[in-house]
Amino acid sequence: KLTTVEEMEAATARLLETGAKVGADAWQLRVKNQTPHCKFGEQGVCCRICAMGPCRITPKAPRGICGCDVHGIVGRNYLKFTAGGAATHSDHGREICHTLYAAQPDGAYKVKDPEKLIRIAKEWGVETEGKDIYDLAHEMAETALMEYGKPFGVQRWLKRAPEHTQKLWHDAEIEPRAIDREVATSLHMTHMGCSSKPEALVRQSLRAGLADGWGGSMCGTEFSDVLFGTPKPIDTEANLGVMNADNVNIVVHGHDPSLSEMVCEYADDPEMIAYAKSMGAKGITVSGVCCTSNEVAMRRGIPMAGNFLQQENVVLTGACEAIVVDVQCIFPALGPLSKCFHTKFITTSPIAQMPDSDYIRFDVGTAAEKAKQIVKIACENFKNRKPDLVYIPDMKQKATVGYSLEALVKTLDGVTNSQVDVTGTTKPLIECITSGVIRGAVAMVGCNNPKIRPDYAHIELMKKLIANDIVVVASGCSAQAAAKAGLMDKAAKDLCGAGLKRVCELADIPPVLHMGSCVDISRMMVLVAELAKDSGLNISQLPVVGCAPEWMSEKAVSIGNYVVATGIDTFLGVDPYVAGSSEMGQWLTEGVRDWVEAAYTVETDIEKLVDKMIDRIEEKRTALGI
Ligand code: BF8
Ligand code: SF4
């Protein structure tokens, strides 16, 4: 039985009552103060990139002081938004490369998947014969770091794409060069008095997006696997009920597994568990929020407490001894909120420093020591819990997670009827799609956003898709929405159409496959690239679409741009502040198709959104004659 959104909302309402008791603020209250939103901002027609402004475009004032029209203003805002997201994902990837550079056989960070390291080294033409694995790791880390600033050439990872896709990128002049260069070029283009032509701004948006998905994010994913292990199917649980009232609860939140892996490592240490017991607890429970949760769920089976708009809820349980964060998607609200409870809000990164937090600076050199310190602080805080404030909603679902591309290929080997040897390829999946047993696939990604009833769009869309024999791969907060509802439980096969249900049974998989965090959307890119190569089709011909129904972050727009640029039609449930410009709308929903064979659809009506996706998948099937 699925957990419904209504049940989750009832649990939240009960938690907000606790909040009211202690005078806590919450996003549900702040949203009211911020509504209605500024119309100029909403439509993207406000420009404040120079100090002659801010200029706002209205029928009476159709141009800014410099003469820029609405299309230029909306376009520049869109490119800046993209650049923010590309910088963020890519910098996360860079941090991972630095962690790899610091890996030592006897250090806190080790190479857990040497085979994958060697595979990537060969792909990059780096000599591996007779080399010590740690020497190779350091050499590869340095080579990857060079991708961020190299003066010449394009991203190494682009070679993973089918030749046709590479040619499209080349011809459209959107092949990303150095990763940082695409971010810098974007900011250069959006400076006062540079580009105001939508076509140029959209082109660079795609390029900066590609620098993320086929650059920085891919470094993040691939080298995280090398360091922490390539995910394999593993059982876990999801929703607030994973927190344990008898235990010290540590919640890891953010994105970079370098922190969360170490916290999990030490929370599992017998010495630390004994320490927790000495403080009156029965043990230690680590659970996660946001993408960090996806990272440690996929590799360690650490349970998922919730996604983006549930982050305040973990503190509102009154049973959270410490919420430990690194970077991205962390509500500054957690500081003041924690002060209403006994919770320690521990920030760890110079990149994300917040008021009302305990700042324990985390770096690769002192990782073990700092992680231990954090776990100890949480244990010692157990005695400060106020029992009358504790309420953990009795709500959790089983989930099987960890479908990296490597794991997926292995798992699907079980479903083929083919005589020829297709193991180790995506061909069994292609057979399922060609025969119509599976109609197609949707990549469900992205955040929650109060503009959309939280989790509702994710869950309802997925239910309808799987009922129509469309397999779903999910990442980020969308994946957590699925897991919380129960859609990543293998039993969810019963909600599928007959074809997909059969595949789930044969391969022993849930119908919604957890592919990881948001940087792991790079896994999805490699998956479609492999599908295209193994089928002899172009990526744009595959009956596959992408969807972010509740997105909110700059990162999500960067992702959208690289998914579209990779040839996958992408459906958004929230408008990316472009409604103010007909020309920008035209470029994003149609114009880009001439370059990359895919485009955006923005549809805020959830019912229509899912129907449009299904229609698109069926259109692609018809075009292929399958
Ligand atoms: O990178 S899905 S709310 S947690 S931005 Fe953030 Fe959105 Fe969640 Fe991860 Ni992605
Ligand atoms: Fe106004 Fe032009 Fe300056 Fe923007 S760049 S604030 S439109 S004068």
XYZ file of C-alpha atoms and ligand atoms in Angstrom:
644
model
C 0.000 0.000 0.000
C 1.347 3.386 -0.988
C 1.711 6.249 1.451
C -0.475 9.041 0.107
C 0.365 12.708 -0.076
C -2.621 13.334 2.212
C -1.043 11.114 4.876
C 2.268 12.919 4.523
C 0.500 16.266 4.813
C -1.319 15.134 7.958
C 2.017 14.173 9.513
C 3.449 17.559 8.569
C 0.447 19.340 10.098
C 1.030 17.472 13.357
C 4.716 18.482 13.298
C 3.804 22.105 12.647
C 1.732 22.003 15.822
C 4.898 21.178 17.738
C 6.535 24.034 15.890
C 3.787 26.425 16.943
C 4.284 25.359 20.562
C 7.928 26.410 20.530
C 7.437 29.466 18.339
C 9.105 28.010 15.267
C 8.786 29.483 11.804
C 8.191 27.223 8.781
C 8.201 27.498 4.993
C 4.433 26.989 4.993
C 4.128 30.273 6.905
C 6.775 32.186 4.973
C 5.172 31.271 1.663
C 2.053 33.133 2.748
C 4.095 36.281 3.413
C 5.730 36.037 -0.001
C 2.550 35.523 -2.007
C 1.676 36.929 -4.470
C 5.182 37.048 -5.868
C 6.539 40.075 -7.709
C 5.117 39.912 -11.230
C 8.221 41.451 -12.808
C 10.483 38.879 -11.214
C 8.128 36.070 -12.038
C 8.126 36.936 -15.722
C 11.869 37.541 -15.790
C 11.445 41.152 -16.995
C 13.393 42.901 -14.227
C 17.032 43.736 -14.958
C 19.502 44.776 -12.281
C 22.788 43.878 -13.910
C 23.951 47.485 -13.933
C 23.493 50.374 -11.526
C 21.512 52.524 -13.968
C 18.620 50.185 -13.122
C 16.845 48.291 -11.890
C 14.829 48.480 -15.102
C 11.450 46.819 -15.362
C 9.733 46.268 -18.664
C 6.088 47.318 -18.975
C 3.925 48.283 -21.981
C 4.754 51.917 -21.183
C 8.458 51.257 -20.725
C 9.385 48.639 -23.356
C 13.147 49.159 -23.016
C 15.639 49.521 -20.184
C 17.748 52.679 -19.891
C 20.467 51.103 -22.064
C 17.829 50.230 -24.644
C 17.715 46.509 -23.937
C 14.347 44.985 -24.822
C 12.393 42.408 -22.868
C 13.817 39.457 -24.817
C 17.370 40.459 -23.993
C 16.530 40.932 -20.326
C 14.673 37.632 -19.983
C 17.414 35.879 -21.967
C 20.233 37.255 -19.842
C 18.409 36.298 -16.664
C 17.929 32.798 -17.999
C 21.614 32.418 -18.872
C 22.705 33.736 -15.468
C 20.362 31.263 -13.796
C 21.905 28.444 -15.826
C 25.440 29.569 -15.060
C 24.646 29.481 -11.344
C 23.512 25.893 -11.612
C 26.391 24.780 -13.829
C 28.896 26.374 -11.433
C 27.330 24.670 -8.450
C 27.210 21.139 -9.806
C 30.629 21.487 -11.370
C 32.231 22.819 -8.213
C 30.808 19.827 -6.362
C 32.473 17.654 -9.018
C 35.717 19.516 -8.492
C 35.600 18.872 -4.739
C 35.242 15.167 -5.463
C 38.314 15.318 -7.718
C 40.233 16.938 -4.855
C 39.072 14.185 -2.521
C 40.312 11.612 -5.030
C 43.611 13.456 -5.223
C 43.944 13.069 -1.446
C 43.021 9.362 -1.375
C 45.610 7.145 0.351
C 45.694 3.412 1.062
C 45.855 4.112 4.797
C 43.926 7.405 4.786
C 40.308 8.351 5.433
C 39.532 8.205 1.707
C 40.350 5.100 -0.291
C 39.796 3.880 -3.828
C 36.853 1.537 -3.404
C 36.286 0.800 -7.084
C 39.714 0.420 -8.716
C 38.167 -1.329 -11.727
C 36.098 1.721 -12.550
C 39.138 3.952 -12.160
C 41.082 1.813 -14.627
C 38.131 1.788 -17.024
C 37.951 5.598 -17.047
C 41.739 5.879 -17.337
C 41.663 3.689 -20.459
C 38.782 5.746 -21.837
C 40.913 8.868 -21.380
C 44.014 7.268 -22.867
C 45.934 7.332 -19.580
C 48.541 4.561 -19.186
C 47.498 2.096 -16.475
C 49.941 -0.809 -16.924
C 52.080 -1.474 -13.888
C 50.900 1.658 -12.129
C 50.080 1.751 -8.430
C 46.329 2.324 -8.113
C 46.820 5.364 -5.883
C 49.323 6.901 -8.276
C 46.767 6.363 -11.011
C 44.026 7.895 -8.840
C 46.120 11.015 -8.271
C 47.013 11.297 -11.933
C 43.361 10.916 -12.956
C 42.230 13.442 -10.355
C 44.724 15.941 -11.696
C 43.694 15.250 -15.288
C 40.048 15.734 -14.341
C 40.834 18.969 -12.516
C 42.508 20.238 -15.687
C 39.154 19.833 -17.469
C 37.957 22.796 -15.447
C 40.458 25.256 -16.825
C 42.241 23.846 -19.845
C 42.957 26.496 -22.457
C 42.193 24.414 -25.545
C 39.885 21.642 -26.700
C 36.500 20.406 -25.536
C 35.342 18.230 -22.611
C 36.825 14.723 -22.549
C 33.540 13.158 -21.508
C 31.820 14.264 -24.749
C 33.335 11.247 -26.498
C 30.878 9.089 -24.562
C 28.063 10.539 -26.644
C 27.064 8.990 -29.979
C 28.915 10.530 -32.919
C 25.716 12.029 -34.237
C 25.185 13.933 -30.968
C 28.786 15.110 -30.932
C 28.341 16.418 -34.457
C 25.165 18.304 -33.511
C 27.030 19.937 -30.637
C 29.927 20.821 -32.886
C 27.753 22.254 -35.639
C 25.682 24.315 -33.196
C 28.904 25.546 -31.544
C 27.758 24.384 -28.132
C 30.484 21.851 -27.342
C 31.621 22.802 -23.861
C 35.272 23.756 -23.597
C 36.825 24.061 -20.123
C 34.080 23.716 -17.507
C 34.839 26.962 -15.707
C 35.174 28.754 -19.014
C 31.550 28.133 -19.904
C 30.454 29.591 -16.578
C 32.764 32.589 -16.997
C 31.720 33.121 -20.615
C 28.077 33.078 -19.512
C 28.736 35.778 -16.930
C 30.713 37.729 -19.496
C 27.876 37.511 -22.005
C 25.355 38.735 -19.440
C 27.401 41.758 -18.371
C 25.951 45.124 -19.244
C 26.465 45.849 -22.901
C 27.255 42.300 -24.077
C 24.697 39.869 -25.519
C 21.043 40.805 -25.715
C 20.094 38.509 -28.599
C 18.007 35.556 -27.368
C 19.511 33.139 -29.875
C 23.033 33.746 -28.570
C 21.930 33.599 -24.939
C 20.064 30.330 -25.430
C 23.016 28.808 -27.277
C 25.324 29.626 -24.382
C 22.750 28.312 -21.909
C 22.915 24.942 -23.631
C 26.684 25.063 -23.675
C 26.968 25.911 -19.987
C 24.455 23.167 -19.252
C 26.537 20.667 -21.217
C 29.647 21.764 -19.297
C 27.713 20.644 -16.220
C 26.108 17.379 -17.363
C 28.907 16.180 -19.636
C 31.622 17.846 -17.555
C 31.435 18.789 -13.896
C 28.553 16.530 -12.857
C 30.060 13.601 -14.709
C 33.312 14.121 -12.799
C 31.265 14.200 -9.597
C 29.427 10.967 -10.323
C 32.250 8.944 -11.808
C 34.887 9.805 -9.242
C 32.430 9.433 -6.342
C 31.948 5.878 -7.574
C 35.709 5.359 -7.687
C 36.072 6.640 -4.129
C 32.980 5.304 -2.424
C 31.928 2.425 -4.631
C 29.659 2.153 -7.676
C 26.084 1.723 -6.405
C 24.443 -1.704 -6.574
C 20.844 -2.529 -5.677
C 20.435 -2.247 -1.934
C 17.432 -2.185 0.400
C 16.611 0.841 2.486
C 13.642 2.731 3.914
C 12.205 6.186 3.366
C 10.189 8.855 5.164
C 10.355 10.408 8.619
C 9.551 7.128 10.342
C 13.145 6.017 9.702
C 14.228 8.216 12.586
C 14.395 6.244 15.820
C 13.138 7.730 19.084
C 15.437 5.503 21.177
C 18.570 6.369 19.254
C 20.802 9.352 18.687
C 19.522 10.705 15.365
C 22.043 12.277 13.047
C 20.656 13.695 9.812
C 23.048 14.309 6.931
C 21.885 16.929 4.456
C 23.426 18.499 1.387
C 25.293 16.979 -1.522
C 28.947 16.009 -1.283
C 29.467 12.397 -0.176
C 32.932 13.274 1.142
C 31.249 14.503 4.344
C 28.302 12.139 4.656
C 30.392 9.033 3.952
C 32.692 9.883 6.838
C 29.814 10.634 9.219
C 28.211 7.289 8.329
C 31.542 5.538 8.759
C 32.033 6.828 12.312
C 28.402 6.504 13.375
C 28.865 2.805 12.662
C 32.015 2.551 14.755
C 31.497 0.264 17.828
C 33.325 2.796 19.960
C 30.849 5.515 18.970
C 27.842 3.262 19.452
C 29.117 2.464 22.953
C 29.475 6.197 23.531
C 25.864 6.784 22.433
C 24.786 4.085 24.875
C 26.728 5.738 27.656
C 24.620 8.836 26.978
C 21.393 6.904 27.470
C 20.535 6.088 23.851
C 20.143 2.593 22.416
C 22.284 3.332 19.385
C 22.872 5.747 16.527
C 20.620 6.235 13.501
C 21.931 8.198 10.558
C 19.348 9.240 8.009
C 19.507 11.661 5.111
C 17.803 14.607 3.485
C 18.159 15.789 -0.137
C 20.876 14.528 -2.463
C 23.328 13.534 0.245
C 20.634 11.109 1.328
C 20.570 9.625 -2.164
C 24.346 9.238 -2.118
C 24.516 7.306 1.149
C 21.292 5.369 0.511
C 22.689 4.074 -2.786
C 26.018 3.000 -1.346
C 25.228 2.069 2.260
C 21.466 1.604 2.506
C 21.260 4.579 4.903
C 17.544 5.439 5.204
C 16.063 8.579 3.652
C 14.291 10.872 6.120
C 12.940 13.065 3.373
C 13.438 15.464 0.513
C 13.815 19.195 0.080
C 10.589 20.546 1.582
C 10.774 18.029 4.410
C 14.073 19.329 5.774
C 12.429 21.393 8.521
C 10.287 18.400 9.479
C 13.288 16.409 10.661
C 14.024 19.079 13.259
C 10.330 19.404 14.146
C 10.328 15.750 15.259
C 12.175 16.963 18.341
C 14.309 13.844 18.024
C 17.119 15.160 15.837
C 20.345 15.470 17.801
C 22.298 16.930 14.905
C 21.604 17.966 11.350
C 24.933 18.028 9.558
C 25.130 19.865 6.259
C 27.653 20.668 3.561
C 26.468 22.550 0.462
C 23.337 23.377 -1.569
C 19.591 23.277 -0.911
C 19.991 23.851 2.822
C 17.363 26.188 4.259
C 18.964 29.016 6.260
C 15.793 28.514 8.328
C 17.423 25.489 9.932
C 19.521 27.802 12.145
C 16.698 29.582 13.975
C 14.543 26.444 13.857
C 17.198 24.357 15.595
C 17.396 26.974 18.324
C 13.741 26.178 19.187
C 14.804 22.583 19.850
C 17.883 20.883 21.263
C 19.118 20.153 17.729
C 22.672 21.065 16.734
C 22.765 22.588 13.271
C 26.285 21.843 12.077
C 27.613 23.558 8.972
C 30.874 22.224 7.579
C 31.715 23.999 4.331
C 33.214 27.427 3.719
C 30.852 27.519 0.721
C 27.686 27.276 2.838
C 28.058 29.222 6.084
C 24.924 30.199 7.947
C 23.949 32.151 11.038
C 22.855 30.210 14.109
C 24.925 27.178 13.190
C 27.917 25.459 14.738
C 30.616 25.639 12.095
C 32.941 22.666 12.119
C 35.083 23.111 9.081
C 35.483 19.877 7.226
C 38.298 19.161 4.809
C 39.886 16.087 3.314
C 42.950 16.320 5.525
C 41.030 16.209 8.810
C 37.932 14.322 7.638
C 38.178 11.401 10.043
C 38.811 13.527 13.092
C 36.021 16.010 12.264
C 33.503 13.288 11.481
C 34.245 11.672 14.821
C 33.858 15.021 16.567
C 30.471 15.563 14.896
C 29.186 12.107 15.882
C 30.344 12.715 19.465
C 28.589 16.074 19.656
C 25.370 14.408 18.501
C 25.699 11.664 21.127
C 26.326 14.166 23.897
C 23.289 16.135 22.795
C 20.941 13.179 23.352
C 20.476 14.091 27.014
C 19.244 17.567 26.039
C 16.226 16.176 24.197
C 12.869 17.396 25.496
C 10.724 14.244 25.587
C 7.424 16.120 25.468
C 8.412 17.649 22.112
C 9.256 14.324 20.480
C 6.936 13.107 17.765
C 8.202 10.962 14.905
C 5.440 10.206 12.396
C 5.021 6.463 12.097
C 5.470 6.543 8.373
C 7.999 4.753 6.238
C 8.237 2.615 3.130
C 10.662 0.006 1.899
C 12.770 0.930 -1.104
C 15.350 -0.778 -3.263
C 17.819 1.798 -4.538
C 21.204 1.866 -6.242
C 20.602 1.489 -9.970
C 23.785 2.936 -11.364
C 24.166 2.298 -15.081
C 26.512 -0.589 -14.306
C 23.949 -2.127 -11.950
C 21.069 -1.545 -14.332
C 22.788 -3.276 -17.218
C 23.579 -6.240 -15.010
C 20.059 -6.430 -13.616
C 18.373 -6.284 -17.004
C 20.464 -9.128 -18.357
C 17.765 -11.300 -16.798
C 14.958 -10.175 -19.079
C 16.269 -11.027 -22.521
C 14.907 -13.766 -24.811
C 17.565 -13.083 -27.371
C 19.725 -15.851 -28.820
C 22.699 -13.586 -29.386
C 24.921 -12.578 -26.541
C 23.626 -9.245 -25.343
C 24.734 -9.398 -21.749
C 26.614 -6.384 -20.513
C 24.792 -4.048 -22.918
C 21.541 -2.102 -22.904
C 20.151 -4.431 -25.590
C 17.771 -6.316 -23.278
C 16.141 -2.987 -22.417
C 15.970 -2.096 -26.113
C 14.257 -5.438 -26.796
C 11.650 -4.645 -24.141
C 11.018 -1.235 -25.662
C 10.970 -2.429 -29.281
C 8.538 -5.242 -28.516
C 6.315 -2.759 -26.700
C 6.417 -4.605 -23.376
C 7.776 -1.302 -22.101
C 6.484 1.703 -24.069
C 9.350 3.998 -23.130
C 11.140 5.652 -20.254
C 10.851 8.890 -18.332
C 13.652 10.464 -16.327
C 11.920 12.073 -13.330
C 14.172 14.560 -11.611
C 14.348 17.680 -9.535
C 13.095 19.342 -6.444
C 9.967 20.288 -4.539
C 8.541 23.757 -4.902
C 5.684 25.208 -2.823
C 4.178 26.401 -6.117
C 3.254 22.764 -6.732
C 1.676 20.681 -3.992
C 4.851 19.045 -2.627
C 5.512 15.512 -3.864
C 2.062 15.297 -5.423
C 3.229 15.919 -8.966
C 6.151 13.504 -8.655
C 4.022 10.721 -7.236
C 0.946 11.157 -9.417
C 2.985 11.407 -12.610
C 4.967 8.294 -11.761
C 1.838 6.315 -10.908
C 0.284 7.150 -14.256
C 3.488 6.496 -16.191
C 4.075 3.038 -14.754
C 0.401 2.158 -15.216
C 1.030 2.924 -18.891
C 4.037 0.589 -19.050
C 6.534 3.432 -19.009
C 9.530 2.718 -16.802
C 10.743 5.587 -14.631
C 14.316 6.400 -13.678
C 14.496 8.954 -10.899
C 17.051 11.065 -9.103
C 17.304 13.876 -6.570
C 14.251 14.846 -4.559
C 11.996 13.234 -7.140
C 13.556 9.870 -6.276
C 12.887 10.511 -2.602
C 9.282 11.410 -3.288
C 8.943 8.039 -5.021
C 10.639 6.188 -2.193
C 8.534 7.888 0.486
C 5.355 6.922 -1.347
C 6.439 3.307 -1.796
C 7.069 3.393 -5.543
C 10.608 2.051 -5.090
C 9.336 -0.988 -3.255
C 9.403 -4.005 -5.584
C 5.759 -4.599 -4.618
C 4.882 -1.459 -6.599
C 4.994 -3.702 -9.669
C 1.311 -4.304 -8.983
C 0.609 -0.703 -9.993
C 2.151 -1.243 -13.434
C 0.632 -2.173 -16.738
C 0.980 -5.854 -17.610
C 4.149 -5.395 -19.668
C 6.171 -3.417 -17.173
C 4.936 -5.648 -14.372
C 6.347 -8.679 -16.177
C 9.709 -6.958 -16.631
C 9.784 -6.001 -12.945
C 9.133 -9.626 -12.019
C 11.718 -11.063 -14.399
C 14.433 -8.618 -13.415
C 13.309 -8.355 -9.767
C 13.260 -4.561 -9.840
C 10.849 -1.838 -8.719
C 9.150 0.114 -11.563
C 10.765 3.376 -10.439
C 14.527 2.993 -10.497
C 16.686 5.086 -8.200
C 19.655 6.428 -10.186
C 21.036 8.719 -7.508
C 21.482 12.381 -6.735
C 21.168 15.320 -9.114
C 24.789 15.129 -10.283
C 23.919 11.529 -11.151
C 21.677 12.707 -13.965
C 24.988 12.315 -15.773
C 24.335 8.550 -15.336
C 21.122 8.994 -17.269
C 23.030 10.750 -20.054
C 25.402 7.819 -20.389
C 22.418 5.450 -20.319
C 20.704 7.161 -23.269
C 24.042 7.360 -25.093
C 24.452 3.592 -24.677
C 20.849 2.951 -25.711
C 21.415 4.986 -28.863
C 24.663 3.218 -29.713
C 23.269 -0.250 -28.988
C 20.132 0.388 -31.056
C 21.734 2.297 -33.919
C 19.279 5.160 -33.345
C 19.859 8.779 -32.458
C 19.154 9.755 -28.857
C 16.321 11.999 -30.050
C 14.593 9.014 -31.679
C 14.371 7.000 -28.467
C 10.948 6.971 -26.751
C 12.440 8.701 -23.738
C 11.649 12.074 -22.151
C 12.797 14.032 -19.107
C 10.590 15.710 -16.518
C 11.071 18.082 -13.578
C 7.533 18.781 -12.358
C 8.384 20.558 -9.088
C 11.811 22.038 -9.791
C 13.074 25.168 -8.035
C 16.877 25.540 -8.226
C 19.377 27.052 -10.647
C 20.897 23.592 -10.864
C 17.639 22.258 -12.224
C 17.717 24.733 -15.106
C 21.295 23.810 -15.896
C 20.184 20.162 -15.939
C 17.220 20.965 -18.155
C 19.562 22.609 -20.641
C 21.894 19.643 -20.893
C 19.079 17.113 -21.060
C 17.505 19.031 -23.950
C 20.916 19.551 -25.558
C 21.489 15.793 -25.368
C 18.403 15.287 -27.534
C 15.774 14.512 -24.900
C 12.480 16.426 -24.802
C 12.104 17.911 -21.336
C 8.872 18.732 -19.511
C 8.784 21.342 -16.753
C 5.992 21.937 -14.252
C 7.267 25.382 -13.250
C 8.122 28.201 -15.671
C 11.818 29.227 -15.585
C 11.024 32.961 -15.400
C 10.750 33.308 -19.163
C 7.020 33.995 -19.538
C 7.791 37.675 -20.159
C 9.456 37.051 -23.523
C 7.691 35.456 -26.463
C 11.030 35.144 -28.254
C 12.704 33.290 -25.402
C 9.675 31.039 -25.133
C 9.910 30.341 -28.846
C 13.633 29.519 -28.680
C 13.321 27.172 -25.725
C 10.184 25.330 -26.811
C 10.870 25.176 -30.553
C 13.975 26.947 -31.830
C 16.524 24.749 -30.076
C 15.052 21.698 -31.819
C 16.863 22.730 -35.027
C 20.193 22.433 -33.201
C 19.727 19.514 -30.832
C 16.572 17.662 -31.994
C 14.755 18.276 -28.682
C 13.086 21.124 -26.808
C 11.271 22.152 -23.640
C 7.581 21.945 -22.818
C 6.325 23.974 -19.868
C 3.002 22.762 -18.500
C 1.819 23.702 -15.041
C -1.299 21.509 -15.184
C -0.092 18.153 -13.881
C -2.777 16.108 -15.656
C -1.908 17.679 -18.981
C 1.818 17.341 -18.282
C 1.667 13.570 -17.958
C -0.571 13.189 -21.006
C 1.818 15.286 -23.056
C 4.725 13.049 -22.017
C 2.856 9.880 -22.895
C 1.821 11.369 -26.262
C 5.410 12.329 -26.991
C 6.615 8.810 -26.212
C 3.931 7.283 -28.430
C 4.778 9.737 -31.241
C 8.380 8.618 -31.092
C 7.323 4.979 -31.228
C 5.113 5.655 -34.248
C 7.955 7.432 -36.023
C 10.102 4.336 -35.491
C 7.333 2.015 -36.624
C 7.318 0.131 -33.314
O 20.569 18.664 -6.279
S 16.493 17.916 -6.417
S 16.033 20.381 -4.044
S 18.557 18.401 -3.220
S 18.396 20.858 -6.487
Fe 18.151 20.377 -4.244
Fe 16.440 20.072 -6.117
Fe 16.590 18.368 -4.219
Fe 19.940 17.934 -4.767
Ni 18.738 18.654 -6.971
Fe 18.643 48.720 -17.106
Fe 20.162 48.092 -19.216
Fe 21.279 48.396 -16.793
Fe 19.706 46.292 -17.268
S 21.653 46.725 -18.245
S 19.674 47.599 -15.451
S 18.190 47.172 -18.693
S 20.238 49.964 -18.006
